[in-house]
N, CA, C and O atoms as a GROMACS GRO file, in nm:
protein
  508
    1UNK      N    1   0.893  16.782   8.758
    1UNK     CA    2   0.788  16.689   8.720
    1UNK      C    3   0.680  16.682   8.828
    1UNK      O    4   0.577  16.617   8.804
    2UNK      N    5   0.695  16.735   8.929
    2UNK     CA    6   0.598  16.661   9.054
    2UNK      C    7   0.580  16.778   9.099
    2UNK      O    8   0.540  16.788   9.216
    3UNK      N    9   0.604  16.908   9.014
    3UNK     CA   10   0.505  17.031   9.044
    3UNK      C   11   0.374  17.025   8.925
    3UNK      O   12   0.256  17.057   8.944
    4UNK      N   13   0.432  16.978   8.809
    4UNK     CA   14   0.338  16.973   8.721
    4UNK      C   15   0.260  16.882   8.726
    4UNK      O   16   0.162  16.896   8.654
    5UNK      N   17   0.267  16.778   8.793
    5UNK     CA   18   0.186  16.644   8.829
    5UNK      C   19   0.087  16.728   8.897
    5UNK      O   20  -0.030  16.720   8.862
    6UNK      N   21   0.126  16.820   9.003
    6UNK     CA   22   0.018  16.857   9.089
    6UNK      C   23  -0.091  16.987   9.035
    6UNK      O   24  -0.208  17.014   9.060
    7UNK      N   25  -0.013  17.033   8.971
    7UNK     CA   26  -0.099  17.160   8.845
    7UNK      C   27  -0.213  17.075   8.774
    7UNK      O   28  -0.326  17.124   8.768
    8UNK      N   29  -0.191  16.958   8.724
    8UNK     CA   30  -0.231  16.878   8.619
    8UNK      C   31  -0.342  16.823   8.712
    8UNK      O   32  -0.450  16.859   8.667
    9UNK      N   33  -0.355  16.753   8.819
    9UNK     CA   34  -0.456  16.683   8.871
    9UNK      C   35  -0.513  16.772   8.994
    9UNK      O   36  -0.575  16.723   9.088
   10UNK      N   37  -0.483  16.917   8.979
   10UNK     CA   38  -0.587  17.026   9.030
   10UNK      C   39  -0.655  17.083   8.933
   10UNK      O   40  -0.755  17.152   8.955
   11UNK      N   41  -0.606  17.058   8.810
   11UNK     CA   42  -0.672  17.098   8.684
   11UNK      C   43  -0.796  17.004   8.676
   11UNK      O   44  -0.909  17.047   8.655
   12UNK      N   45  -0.762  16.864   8.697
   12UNK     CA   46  -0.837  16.778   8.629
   12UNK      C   47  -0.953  16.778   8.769
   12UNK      O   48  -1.060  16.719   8.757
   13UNK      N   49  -0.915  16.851   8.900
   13UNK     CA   50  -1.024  16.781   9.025
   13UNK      C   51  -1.122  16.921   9.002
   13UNK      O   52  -1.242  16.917   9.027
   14UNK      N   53  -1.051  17.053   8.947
   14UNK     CA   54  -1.137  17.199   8.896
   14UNK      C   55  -1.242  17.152   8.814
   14UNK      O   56  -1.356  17.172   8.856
   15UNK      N   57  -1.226  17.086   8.691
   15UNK     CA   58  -1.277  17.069   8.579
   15UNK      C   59  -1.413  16.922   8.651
   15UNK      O   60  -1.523  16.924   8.596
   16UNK      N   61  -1.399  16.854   8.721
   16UNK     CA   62  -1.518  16.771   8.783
   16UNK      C   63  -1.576  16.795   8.890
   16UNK      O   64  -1.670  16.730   8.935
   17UNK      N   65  -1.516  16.907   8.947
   17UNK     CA   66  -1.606  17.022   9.054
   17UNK      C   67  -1.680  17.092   8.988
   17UNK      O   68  -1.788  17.124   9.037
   18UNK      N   69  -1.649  17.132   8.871
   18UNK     CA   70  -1.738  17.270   8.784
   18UNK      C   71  -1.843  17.147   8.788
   18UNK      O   72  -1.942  17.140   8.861
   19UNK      N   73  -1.795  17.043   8.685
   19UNK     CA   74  -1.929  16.980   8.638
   19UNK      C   75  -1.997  16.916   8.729
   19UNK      O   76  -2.100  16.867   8.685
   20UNK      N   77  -1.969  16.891   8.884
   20UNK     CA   78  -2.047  16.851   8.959
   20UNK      C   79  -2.146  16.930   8.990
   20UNK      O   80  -2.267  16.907   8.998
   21UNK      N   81  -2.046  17.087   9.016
   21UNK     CA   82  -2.168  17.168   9.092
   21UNK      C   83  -2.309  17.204   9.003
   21UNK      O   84  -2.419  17.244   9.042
   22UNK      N   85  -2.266  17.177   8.884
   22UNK     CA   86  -2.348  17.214   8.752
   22UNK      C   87  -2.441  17.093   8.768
   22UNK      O   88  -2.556  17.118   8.805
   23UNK      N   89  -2.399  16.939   8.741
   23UNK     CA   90  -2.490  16.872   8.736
   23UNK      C   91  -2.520  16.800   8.810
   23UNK      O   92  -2.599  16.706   8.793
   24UNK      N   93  -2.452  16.835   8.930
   24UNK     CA   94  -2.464  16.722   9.034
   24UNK      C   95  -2.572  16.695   9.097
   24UNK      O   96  -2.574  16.577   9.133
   25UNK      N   97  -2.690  16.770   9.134
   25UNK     CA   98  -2.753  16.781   9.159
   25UNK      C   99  -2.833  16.686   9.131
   25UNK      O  100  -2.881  16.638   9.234
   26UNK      N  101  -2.886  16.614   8.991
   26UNK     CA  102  -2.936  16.531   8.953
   26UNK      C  103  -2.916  16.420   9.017
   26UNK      O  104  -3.017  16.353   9.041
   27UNK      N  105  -2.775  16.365   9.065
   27UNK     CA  106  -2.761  16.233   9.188
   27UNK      C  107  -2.894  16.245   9.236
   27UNK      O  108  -2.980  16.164   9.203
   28UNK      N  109  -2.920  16.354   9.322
   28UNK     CA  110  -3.026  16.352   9.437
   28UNK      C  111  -3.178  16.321   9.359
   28UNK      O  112  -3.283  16.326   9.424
   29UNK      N  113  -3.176  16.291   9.213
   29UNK     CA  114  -3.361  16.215   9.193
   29UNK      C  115  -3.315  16.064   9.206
   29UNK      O  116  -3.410  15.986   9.211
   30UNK      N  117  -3.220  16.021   9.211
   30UNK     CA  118  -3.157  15.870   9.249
   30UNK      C  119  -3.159  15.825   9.377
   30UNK      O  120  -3.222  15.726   9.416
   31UNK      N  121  -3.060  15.929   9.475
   31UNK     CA  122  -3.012  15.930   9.598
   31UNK      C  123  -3.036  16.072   9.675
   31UNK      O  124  -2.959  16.168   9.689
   32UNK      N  125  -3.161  16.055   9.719
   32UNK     CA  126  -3.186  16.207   9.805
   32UNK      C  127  -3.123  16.267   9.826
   32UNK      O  128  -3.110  16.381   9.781
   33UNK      N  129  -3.019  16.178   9.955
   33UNK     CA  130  -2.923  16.246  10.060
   33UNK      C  131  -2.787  16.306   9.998
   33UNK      O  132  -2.696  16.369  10.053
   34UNK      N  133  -2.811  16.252   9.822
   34UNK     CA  134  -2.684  16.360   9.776
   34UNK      C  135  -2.739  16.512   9.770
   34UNK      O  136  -2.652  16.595   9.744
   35UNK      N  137  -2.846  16.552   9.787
   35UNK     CA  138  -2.876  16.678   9.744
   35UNK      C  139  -2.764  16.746   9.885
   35UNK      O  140  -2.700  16.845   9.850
   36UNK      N  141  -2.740  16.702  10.023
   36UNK     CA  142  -2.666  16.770  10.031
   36UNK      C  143  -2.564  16.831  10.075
   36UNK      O  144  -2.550  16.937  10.136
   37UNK      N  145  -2.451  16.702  10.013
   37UNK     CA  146  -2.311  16.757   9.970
   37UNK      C  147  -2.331  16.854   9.822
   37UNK      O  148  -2.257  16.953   9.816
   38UNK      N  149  -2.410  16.835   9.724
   38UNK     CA  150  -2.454  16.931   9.614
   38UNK      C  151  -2.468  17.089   9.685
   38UNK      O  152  -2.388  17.172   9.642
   39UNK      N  153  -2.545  17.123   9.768
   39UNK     CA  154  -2.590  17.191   9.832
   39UNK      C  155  -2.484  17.317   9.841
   39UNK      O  156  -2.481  17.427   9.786
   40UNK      N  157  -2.372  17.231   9.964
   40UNK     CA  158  -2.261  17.249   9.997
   40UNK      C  159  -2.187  17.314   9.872
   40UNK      O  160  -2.149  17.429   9.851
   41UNK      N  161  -2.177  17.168   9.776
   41UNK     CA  162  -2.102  17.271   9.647
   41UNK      C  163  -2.158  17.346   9.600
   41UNK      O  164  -2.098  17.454   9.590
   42UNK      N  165  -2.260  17.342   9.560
   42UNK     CA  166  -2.316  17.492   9.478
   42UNK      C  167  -2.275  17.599   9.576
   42UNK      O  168  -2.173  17.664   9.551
   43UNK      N  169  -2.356  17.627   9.703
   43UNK     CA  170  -2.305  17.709   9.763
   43UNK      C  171  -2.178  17.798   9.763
   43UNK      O  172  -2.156  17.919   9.753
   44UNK      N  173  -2.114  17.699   9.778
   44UNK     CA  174  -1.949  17.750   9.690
   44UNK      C  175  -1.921  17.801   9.612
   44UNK      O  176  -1.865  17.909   9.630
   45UNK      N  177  -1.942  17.756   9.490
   45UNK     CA  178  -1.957  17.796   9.402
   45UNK      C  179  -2.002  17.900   9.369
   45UNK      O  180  -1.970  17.950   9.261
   46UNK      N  181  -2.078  17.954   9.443
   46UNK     CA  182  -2.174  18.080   9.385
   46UNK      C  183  -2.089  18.142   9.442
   46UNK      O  184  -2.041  18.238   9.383
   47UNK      N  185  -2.041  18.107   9.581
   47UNK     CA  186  -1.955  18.232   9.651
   47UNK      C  187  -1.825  18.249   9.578
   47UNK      O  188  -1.798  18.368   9.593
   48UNK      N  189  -1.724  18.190   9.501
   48UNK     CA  190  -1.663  18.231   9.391
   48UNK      C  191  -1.662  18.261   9.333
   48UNK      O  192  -1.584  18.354   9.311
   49UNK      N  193  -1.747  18.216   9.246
   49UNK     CA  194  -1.808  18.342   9.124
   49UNK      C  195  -1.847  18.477   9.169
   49UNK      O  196  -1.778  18.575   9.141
   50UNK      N  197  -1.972  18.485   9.248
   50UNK     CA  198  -2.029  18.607   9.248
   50UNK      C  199  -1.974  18.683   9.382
   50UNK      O  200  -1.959  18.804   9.372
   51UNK      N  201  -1.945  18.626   9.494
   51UNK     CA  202  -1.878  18.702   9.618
   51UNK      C  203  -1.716  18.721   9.554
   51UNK      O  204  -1.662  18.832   9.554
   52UNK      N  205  -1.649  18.596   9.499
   52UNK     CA  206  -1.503  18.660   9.504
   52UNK      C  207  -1.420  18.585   9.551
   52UNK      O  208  -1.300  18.611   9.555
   53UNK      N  209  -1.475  18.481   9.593
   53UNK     CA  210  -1.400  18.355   9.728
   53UNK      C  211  -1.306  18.338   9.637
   53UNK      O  212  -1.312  18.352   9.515
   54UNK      N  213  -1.184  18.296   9.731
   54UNK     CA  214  -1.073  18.218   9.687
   54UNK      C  215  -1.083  18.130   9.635
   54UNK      O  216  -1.200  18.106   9.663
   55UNK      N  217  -1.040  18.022   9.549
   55UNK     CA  218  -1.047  17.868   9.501
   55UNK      C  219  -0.884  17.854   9.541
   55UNK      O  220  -0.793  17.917   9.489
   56UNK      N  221  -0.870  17.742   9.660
   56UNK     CA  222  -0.785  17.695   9.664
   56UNK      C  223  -0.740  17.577   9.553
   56UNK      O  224  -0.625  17.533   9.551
   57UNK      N  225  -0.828  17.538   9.476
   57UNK     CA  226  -0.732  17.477   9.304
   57UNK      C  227  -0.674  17.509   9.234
   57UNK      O  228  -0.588  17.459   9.162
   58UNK      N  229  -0.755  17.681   9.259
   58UNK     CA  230  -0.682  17.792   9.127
   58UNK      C  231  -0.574  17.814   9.176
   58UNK      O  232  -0.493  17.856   9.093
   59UNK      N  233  -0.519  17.798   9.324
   59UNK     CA  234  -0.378  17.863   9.376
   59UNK      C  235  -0.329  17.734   9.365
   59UNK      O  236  -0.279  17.726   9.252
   60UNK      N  237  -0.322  17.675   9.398
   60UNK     CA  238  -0.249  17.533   9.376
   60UNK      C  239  -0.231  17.504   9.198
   60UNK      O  240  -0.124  17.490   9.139
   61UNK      N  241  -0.329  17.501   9.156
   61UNK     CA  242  -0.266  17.495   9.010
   61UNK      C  243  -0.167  17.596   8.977
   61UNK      O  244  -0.050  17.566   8.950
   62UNK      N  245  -0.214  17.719   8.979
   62UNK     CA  246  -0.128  17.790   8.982
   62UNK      C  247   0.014  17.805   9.050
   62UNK      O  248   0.091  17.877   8.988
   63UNK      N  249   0.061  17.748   9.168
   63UNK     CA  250   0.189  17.761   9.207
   63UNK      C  251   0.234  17.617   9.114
   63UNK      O  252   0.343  17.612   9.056
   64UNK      N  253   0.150  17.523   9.111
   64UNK     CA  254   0.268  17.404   9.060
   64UNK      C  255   0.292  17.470   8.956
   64UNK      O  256   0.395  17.536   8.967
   65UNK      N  257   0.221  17.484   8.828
   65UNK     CA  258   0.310  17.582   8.693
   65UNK      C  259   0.353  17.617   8.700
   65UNK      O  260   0.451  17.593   8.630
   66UNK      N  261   0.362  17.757   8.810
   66UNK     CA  262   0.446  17.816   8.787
   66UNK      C  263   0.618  17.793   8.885
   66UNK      O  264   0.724  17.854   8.874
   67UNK      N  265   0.591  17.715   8.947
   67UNK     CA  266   0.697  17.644   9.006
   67UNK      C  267   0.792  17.502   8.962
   67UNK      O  268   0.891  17.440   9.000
   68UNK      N  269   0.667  17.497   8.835
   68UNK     CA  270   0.768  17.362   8.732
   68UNK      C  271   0.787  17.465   8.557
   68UNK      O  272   0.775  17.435   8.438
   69UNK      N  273   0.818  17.582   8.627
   69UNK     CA  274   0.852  17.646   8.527
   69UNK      C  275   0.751  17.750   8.378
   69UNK      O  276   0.775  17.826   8.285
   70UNK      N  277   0.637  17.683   8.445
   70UNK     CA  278   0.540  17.719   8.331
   70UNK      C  279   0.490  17.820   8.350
   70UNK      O  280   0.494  17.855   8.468
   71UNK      N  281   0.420  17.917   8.252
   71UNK     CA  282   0.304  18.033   8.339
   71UNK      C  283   0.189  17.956   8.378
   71UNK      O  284   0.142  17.847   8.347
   72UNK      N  285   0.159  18.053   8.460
   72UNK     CA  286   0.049  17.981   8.544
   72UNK      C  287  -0.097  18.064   8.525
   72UNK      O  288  -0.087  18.135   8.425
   73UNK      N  289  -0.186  18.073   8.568
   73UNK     CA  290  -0.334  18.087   8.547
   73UNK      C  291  -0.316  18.219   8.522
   73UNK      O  292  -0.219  18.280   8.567
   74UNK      N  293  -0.394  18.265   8.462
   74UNK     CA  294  -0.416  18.400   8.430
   74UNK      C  295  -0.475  18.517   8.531
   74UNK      O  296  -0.457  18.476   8.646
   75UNK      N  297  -0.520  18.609   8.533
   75UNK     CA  298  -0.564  18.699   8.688
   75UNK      C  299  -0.689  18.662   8.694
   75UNK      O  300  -0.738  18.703   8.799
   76UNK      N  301  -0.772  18.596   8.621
   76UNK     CA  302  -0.920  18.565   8.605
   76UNK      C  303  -0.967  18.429   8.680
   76UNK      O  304  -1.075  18.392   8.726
   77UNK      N  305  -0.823  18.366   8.672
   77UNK     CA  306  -0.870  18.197   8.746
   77UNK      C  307  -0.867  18.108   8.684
   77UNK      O  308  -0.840  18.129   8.566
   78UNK      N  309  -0.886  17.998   8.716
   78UNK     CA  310  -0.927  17.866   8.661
   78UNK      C  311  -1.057  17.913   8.518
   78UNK      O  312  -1.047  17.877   8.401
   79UNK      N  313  -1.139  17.977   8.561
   79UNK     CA  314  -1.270  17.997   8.454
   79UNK      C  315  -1.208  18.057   8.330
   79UNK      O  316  -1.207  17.996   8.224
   80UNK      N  317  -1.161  18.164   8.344
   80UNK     CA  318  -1.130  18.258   8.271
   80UNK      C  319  -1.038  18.192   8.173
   80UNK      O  320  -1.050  18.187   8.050
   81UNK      N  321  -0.930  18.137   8.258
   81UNK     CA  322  -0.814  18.037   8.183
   81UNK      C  323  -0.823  17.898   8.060
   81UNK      O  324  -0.767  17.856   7.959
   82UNK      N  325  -0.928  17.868   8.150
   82UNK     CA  326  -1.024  17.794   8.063
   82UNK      C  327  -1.120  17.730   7.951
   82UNK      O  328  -1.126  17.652   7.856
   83UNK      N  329  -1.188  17.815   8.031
   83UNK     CA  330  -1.355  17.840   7.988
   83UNK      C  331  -1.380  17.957   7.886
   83UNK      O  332  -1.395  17.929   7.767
   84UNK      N  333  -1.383  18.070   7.925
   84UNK     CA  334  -1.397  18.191   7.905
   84UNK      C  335  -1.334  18.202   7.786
   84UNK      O  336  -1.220  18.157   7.800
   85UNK      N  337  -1.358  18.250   7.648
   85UNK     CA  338  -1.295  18.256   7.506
   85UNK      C  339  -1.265  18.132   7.447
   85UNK      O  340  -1.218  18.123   7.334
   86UNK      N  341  -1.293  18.026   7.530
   86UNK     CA  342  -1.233  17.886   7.508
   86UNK      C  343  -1.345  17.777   7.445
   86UNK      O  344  -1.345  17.708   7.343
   87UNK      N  345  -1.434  17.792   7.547
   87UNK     CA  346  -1.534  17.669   7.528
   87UNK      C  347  -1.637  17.755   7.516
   87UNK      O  348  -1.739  17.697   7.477
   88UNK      N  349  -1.657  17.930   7.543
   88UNK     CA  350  -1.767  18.006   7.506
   88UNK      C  351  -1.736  18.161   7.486
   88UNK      O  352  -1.682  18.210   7.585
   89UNK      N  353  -1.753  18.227   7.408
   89UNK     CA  354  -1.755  18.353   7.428
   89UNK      C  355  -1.752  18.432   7.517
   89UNK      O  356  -1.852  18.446   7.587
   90UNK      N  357  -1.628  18.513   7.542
   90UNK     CA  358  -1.623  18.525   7.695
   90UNK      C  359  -1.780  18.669   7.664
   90UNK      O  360  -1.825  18.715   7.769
   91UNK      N  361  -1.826  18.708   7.571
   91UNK     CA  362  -1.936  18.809   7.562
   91UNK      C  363  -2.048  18.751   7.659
   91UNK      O  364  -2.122  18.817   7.732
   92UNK      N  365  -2.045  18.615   7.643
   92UNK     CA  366  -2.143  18.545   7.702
   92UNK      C  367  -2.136  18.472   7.821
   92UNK      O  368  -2.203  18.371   7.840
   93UNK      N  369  -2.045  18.529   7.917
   93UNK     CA  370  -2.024  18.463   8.057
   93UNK      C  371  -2.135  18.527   8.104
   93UNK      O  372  -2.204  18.426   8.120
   94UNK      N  373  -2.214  18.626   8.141
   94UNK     CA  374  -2.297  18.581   8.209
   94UNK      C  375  -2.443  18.525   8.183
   94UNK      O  376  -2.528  18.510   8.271
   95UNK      N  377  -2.456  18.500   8.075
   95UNK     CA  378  -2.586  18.356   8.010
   95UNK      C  379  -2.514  18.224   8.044
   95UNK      O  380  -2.588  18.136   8.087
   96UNK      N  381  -2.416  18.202   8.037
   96UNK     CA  382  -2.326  18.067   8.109
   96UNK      C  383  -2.383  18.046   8.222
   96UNK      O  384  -2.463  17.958   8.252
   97UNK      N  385  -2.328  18.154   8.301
   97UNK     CA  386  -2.353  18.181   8.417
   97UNK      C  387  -2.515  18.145   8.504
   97UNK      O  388  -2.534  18.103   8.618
   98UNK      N  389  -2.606  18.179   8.404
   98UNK     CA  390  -2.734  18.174   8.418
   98UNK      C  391  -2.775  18.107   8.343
   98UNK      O  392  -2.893  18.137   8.325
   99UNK      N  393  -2.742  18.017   8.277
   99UNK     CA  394  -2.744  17.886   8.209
   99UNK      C  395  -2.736  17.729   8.336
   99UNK      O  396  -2.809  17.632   8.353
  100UNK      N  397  -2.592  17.782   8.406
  100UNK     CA  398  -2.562  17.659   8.493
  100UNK      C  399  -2.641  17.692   8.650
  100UNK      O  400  -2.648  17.596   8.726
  101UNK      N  401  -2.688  17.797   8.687
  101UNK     CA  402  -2.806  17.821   8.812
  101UNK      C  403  -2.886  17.783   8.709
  101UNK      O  404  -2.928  17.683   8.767
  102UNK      N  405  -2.944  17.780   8.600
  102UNK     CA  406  -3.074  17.740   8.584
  102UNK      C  407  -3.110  17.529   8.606
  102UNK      O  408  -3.204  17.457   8.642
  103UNK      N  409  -2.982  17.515   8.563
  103UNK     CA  410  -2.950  17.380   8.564
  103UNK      C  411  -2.952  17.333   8.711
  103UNK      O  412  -3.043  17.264   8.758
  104UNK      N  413  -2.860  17.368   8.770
  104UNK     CA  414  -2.865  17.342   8.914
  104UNK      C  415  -3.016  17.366   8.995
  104UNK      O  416  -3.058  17.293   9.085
  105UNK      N  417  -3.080  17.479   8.943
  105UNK     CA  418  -3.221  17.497   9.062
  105UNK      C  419  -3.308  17.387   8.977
  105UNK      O  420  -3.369  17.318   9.059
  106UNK      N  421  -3.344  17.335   8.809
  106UNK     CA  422  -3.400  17.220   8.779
  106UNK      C  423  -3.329  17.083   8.857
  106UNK      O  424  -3.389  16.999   8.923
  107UNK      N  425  -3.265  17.086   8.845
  107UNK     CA  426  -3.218  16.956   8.940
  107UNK      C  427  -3.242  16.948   9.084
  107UNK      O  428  -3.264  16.843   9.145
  108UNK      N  429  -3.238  17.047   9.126
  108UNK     CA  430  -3.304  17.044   9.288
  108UNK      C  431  -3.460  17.082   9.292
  108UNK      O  432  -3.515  17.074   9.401
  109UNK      N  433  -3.536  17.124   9.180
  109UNK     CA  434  -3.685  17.119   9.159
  109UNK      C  435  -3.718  16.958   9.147
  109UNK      O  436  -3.803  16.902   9.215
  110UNK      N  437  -3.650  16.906   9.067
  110UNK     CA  438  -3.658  16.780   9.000
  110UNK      C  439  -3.675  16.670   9.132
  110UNK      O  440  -3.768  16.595   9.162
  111UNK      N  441  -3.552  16.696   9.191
  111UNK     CA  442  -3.496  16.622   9.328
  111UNK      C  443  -3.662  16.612   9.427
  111UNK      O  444  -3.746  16.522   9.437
  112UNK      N  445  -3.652  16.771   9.494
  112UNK     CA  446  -3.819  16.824   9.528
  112UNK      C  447  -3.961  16.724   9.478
  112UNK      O  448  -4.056  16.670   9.536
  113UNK      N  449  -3.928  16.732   9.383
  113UNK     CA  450  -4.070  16.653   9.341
  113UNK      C  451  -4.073  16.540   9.336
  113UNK      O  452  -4.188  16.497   9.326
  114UNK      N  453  -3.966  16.438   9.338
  114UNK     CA  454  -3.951  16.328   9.326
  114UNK      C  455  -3.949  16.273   9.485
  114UNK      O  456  -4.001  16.163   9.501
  115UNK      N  457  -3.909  16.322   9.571
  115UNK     CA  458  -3.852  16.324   9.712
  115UNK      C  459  -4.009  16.329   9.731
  115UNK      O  460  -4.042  16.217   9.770
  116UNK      N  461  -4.124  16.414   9.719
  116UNK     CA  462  -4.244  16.416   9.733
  116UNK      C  463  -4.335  16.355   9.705
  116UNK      O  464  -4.445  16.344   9.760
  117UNK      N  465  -4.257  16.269   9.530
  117UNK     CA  466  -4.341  16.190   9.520
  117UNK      C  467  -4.314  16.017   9.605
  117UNK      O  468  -4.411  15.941   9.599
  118UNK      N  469  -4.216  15.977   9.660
  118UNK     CA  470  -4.201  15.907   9.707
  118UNK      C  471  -4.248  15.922   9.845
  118UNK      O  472  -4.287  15.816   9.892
  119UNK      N  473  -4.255  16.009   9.913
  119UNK     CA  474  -4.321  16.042  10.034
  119UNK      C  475  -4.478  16.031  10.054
  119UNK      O  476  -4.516  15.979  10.160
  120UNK      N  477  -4.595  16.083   9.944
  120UNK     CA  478  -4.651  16.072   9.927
  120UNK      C  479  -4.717  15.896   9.856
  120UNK      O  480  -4.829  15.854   9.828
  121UNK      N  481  -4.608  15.850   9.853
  121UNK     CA  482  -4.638  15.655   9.792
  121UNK      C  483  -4.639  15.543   9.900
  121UNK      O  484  -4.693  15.433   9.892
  122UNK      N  485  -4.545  15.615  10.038
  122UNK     CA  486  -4.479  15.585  10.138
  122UNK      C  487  -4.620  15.498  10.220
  122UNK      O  488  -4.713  15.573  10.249
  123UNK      N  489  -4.634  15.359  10.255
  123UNK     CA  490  -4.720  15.332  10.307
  123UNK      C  491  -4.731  15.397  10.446
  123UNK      O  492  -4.636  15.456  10.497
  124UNK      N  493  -4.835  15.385  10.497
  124UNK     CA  494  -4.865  15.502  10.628
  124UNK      C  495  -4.849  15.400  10.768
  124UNK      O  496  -4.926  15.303  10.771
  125UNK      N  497  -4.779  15.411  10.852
  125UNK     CA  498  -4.759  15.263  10.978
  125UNK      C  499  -4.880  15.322  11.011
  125UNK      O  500  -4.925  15.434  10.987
  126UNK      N  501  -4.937  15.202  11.088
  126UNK     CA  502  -5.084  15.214  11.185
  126UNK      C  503  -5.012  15.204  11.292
  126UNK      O  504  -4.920  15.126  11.317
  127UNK      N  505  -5.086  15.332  11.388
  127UNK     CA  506  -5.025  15.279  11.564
  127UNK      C  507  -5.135  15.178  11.621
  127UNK      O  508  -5.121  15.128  11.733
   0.00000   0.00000   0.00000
């Protein structure tokens, strides 16, 4: 039970990392200074996907399954296991793909201009 507890809530911390790095970004037209822990995650992110990086969730999910008996992630990862044939055509992983950078660089355009426009509103101190 308390391997699958831990499969289950690396599943569930994978699945609000994706959607952070995807939309998180948007915090920062609220709260600047989130743009960047966002930053940080995207960064990541990209380096998993497109470099290859490890995801220490995907191994951790993966050993609790398969250590409370279950199969565990497939050779593709967390995405693949997922996502991929699941919630989209895996034909279409890379428009996904370039779907969620398009999302992420509007949200840090968004962030940009807003950050500018408050700078620019900013009364000016007199020395």
């Amino acid at each position: 039970m308390g391997y699958l507890l831990v499969a289950e809530a690396a599943m569930a911390v994978h699945f609000a990392f994706i959607a952070y790095v995807v939309c998180g970004g948007f915090l920062a037209w609220r709260w600047p200074r989130a743009v960047w822990p966002h930053l940080a995650a995207a960064a990541y992110g990209l380096g998993v996907t497109v470099i290859g990086w490890l995801c220490p969730l995907t191994w951790l999910e993966h050993w609790g399954r398969t250590n409370a008996g279950q199969q565990g992630l497939d050779a593709g990862g967390f995405i693949s296991h997922y996502l991929t044939g699941v919630v989209y055509p895996a034909e279409h992983l890379r428009e996904i793909q370039l779907a969620a950078a398009a999302t992420v660089a509007l949200s840090w355009l968004g962030a940009a201009l807003l950050a500018r426009r408050r700078t620019a509103h900013r009364p000016r101190s007199t020395p």
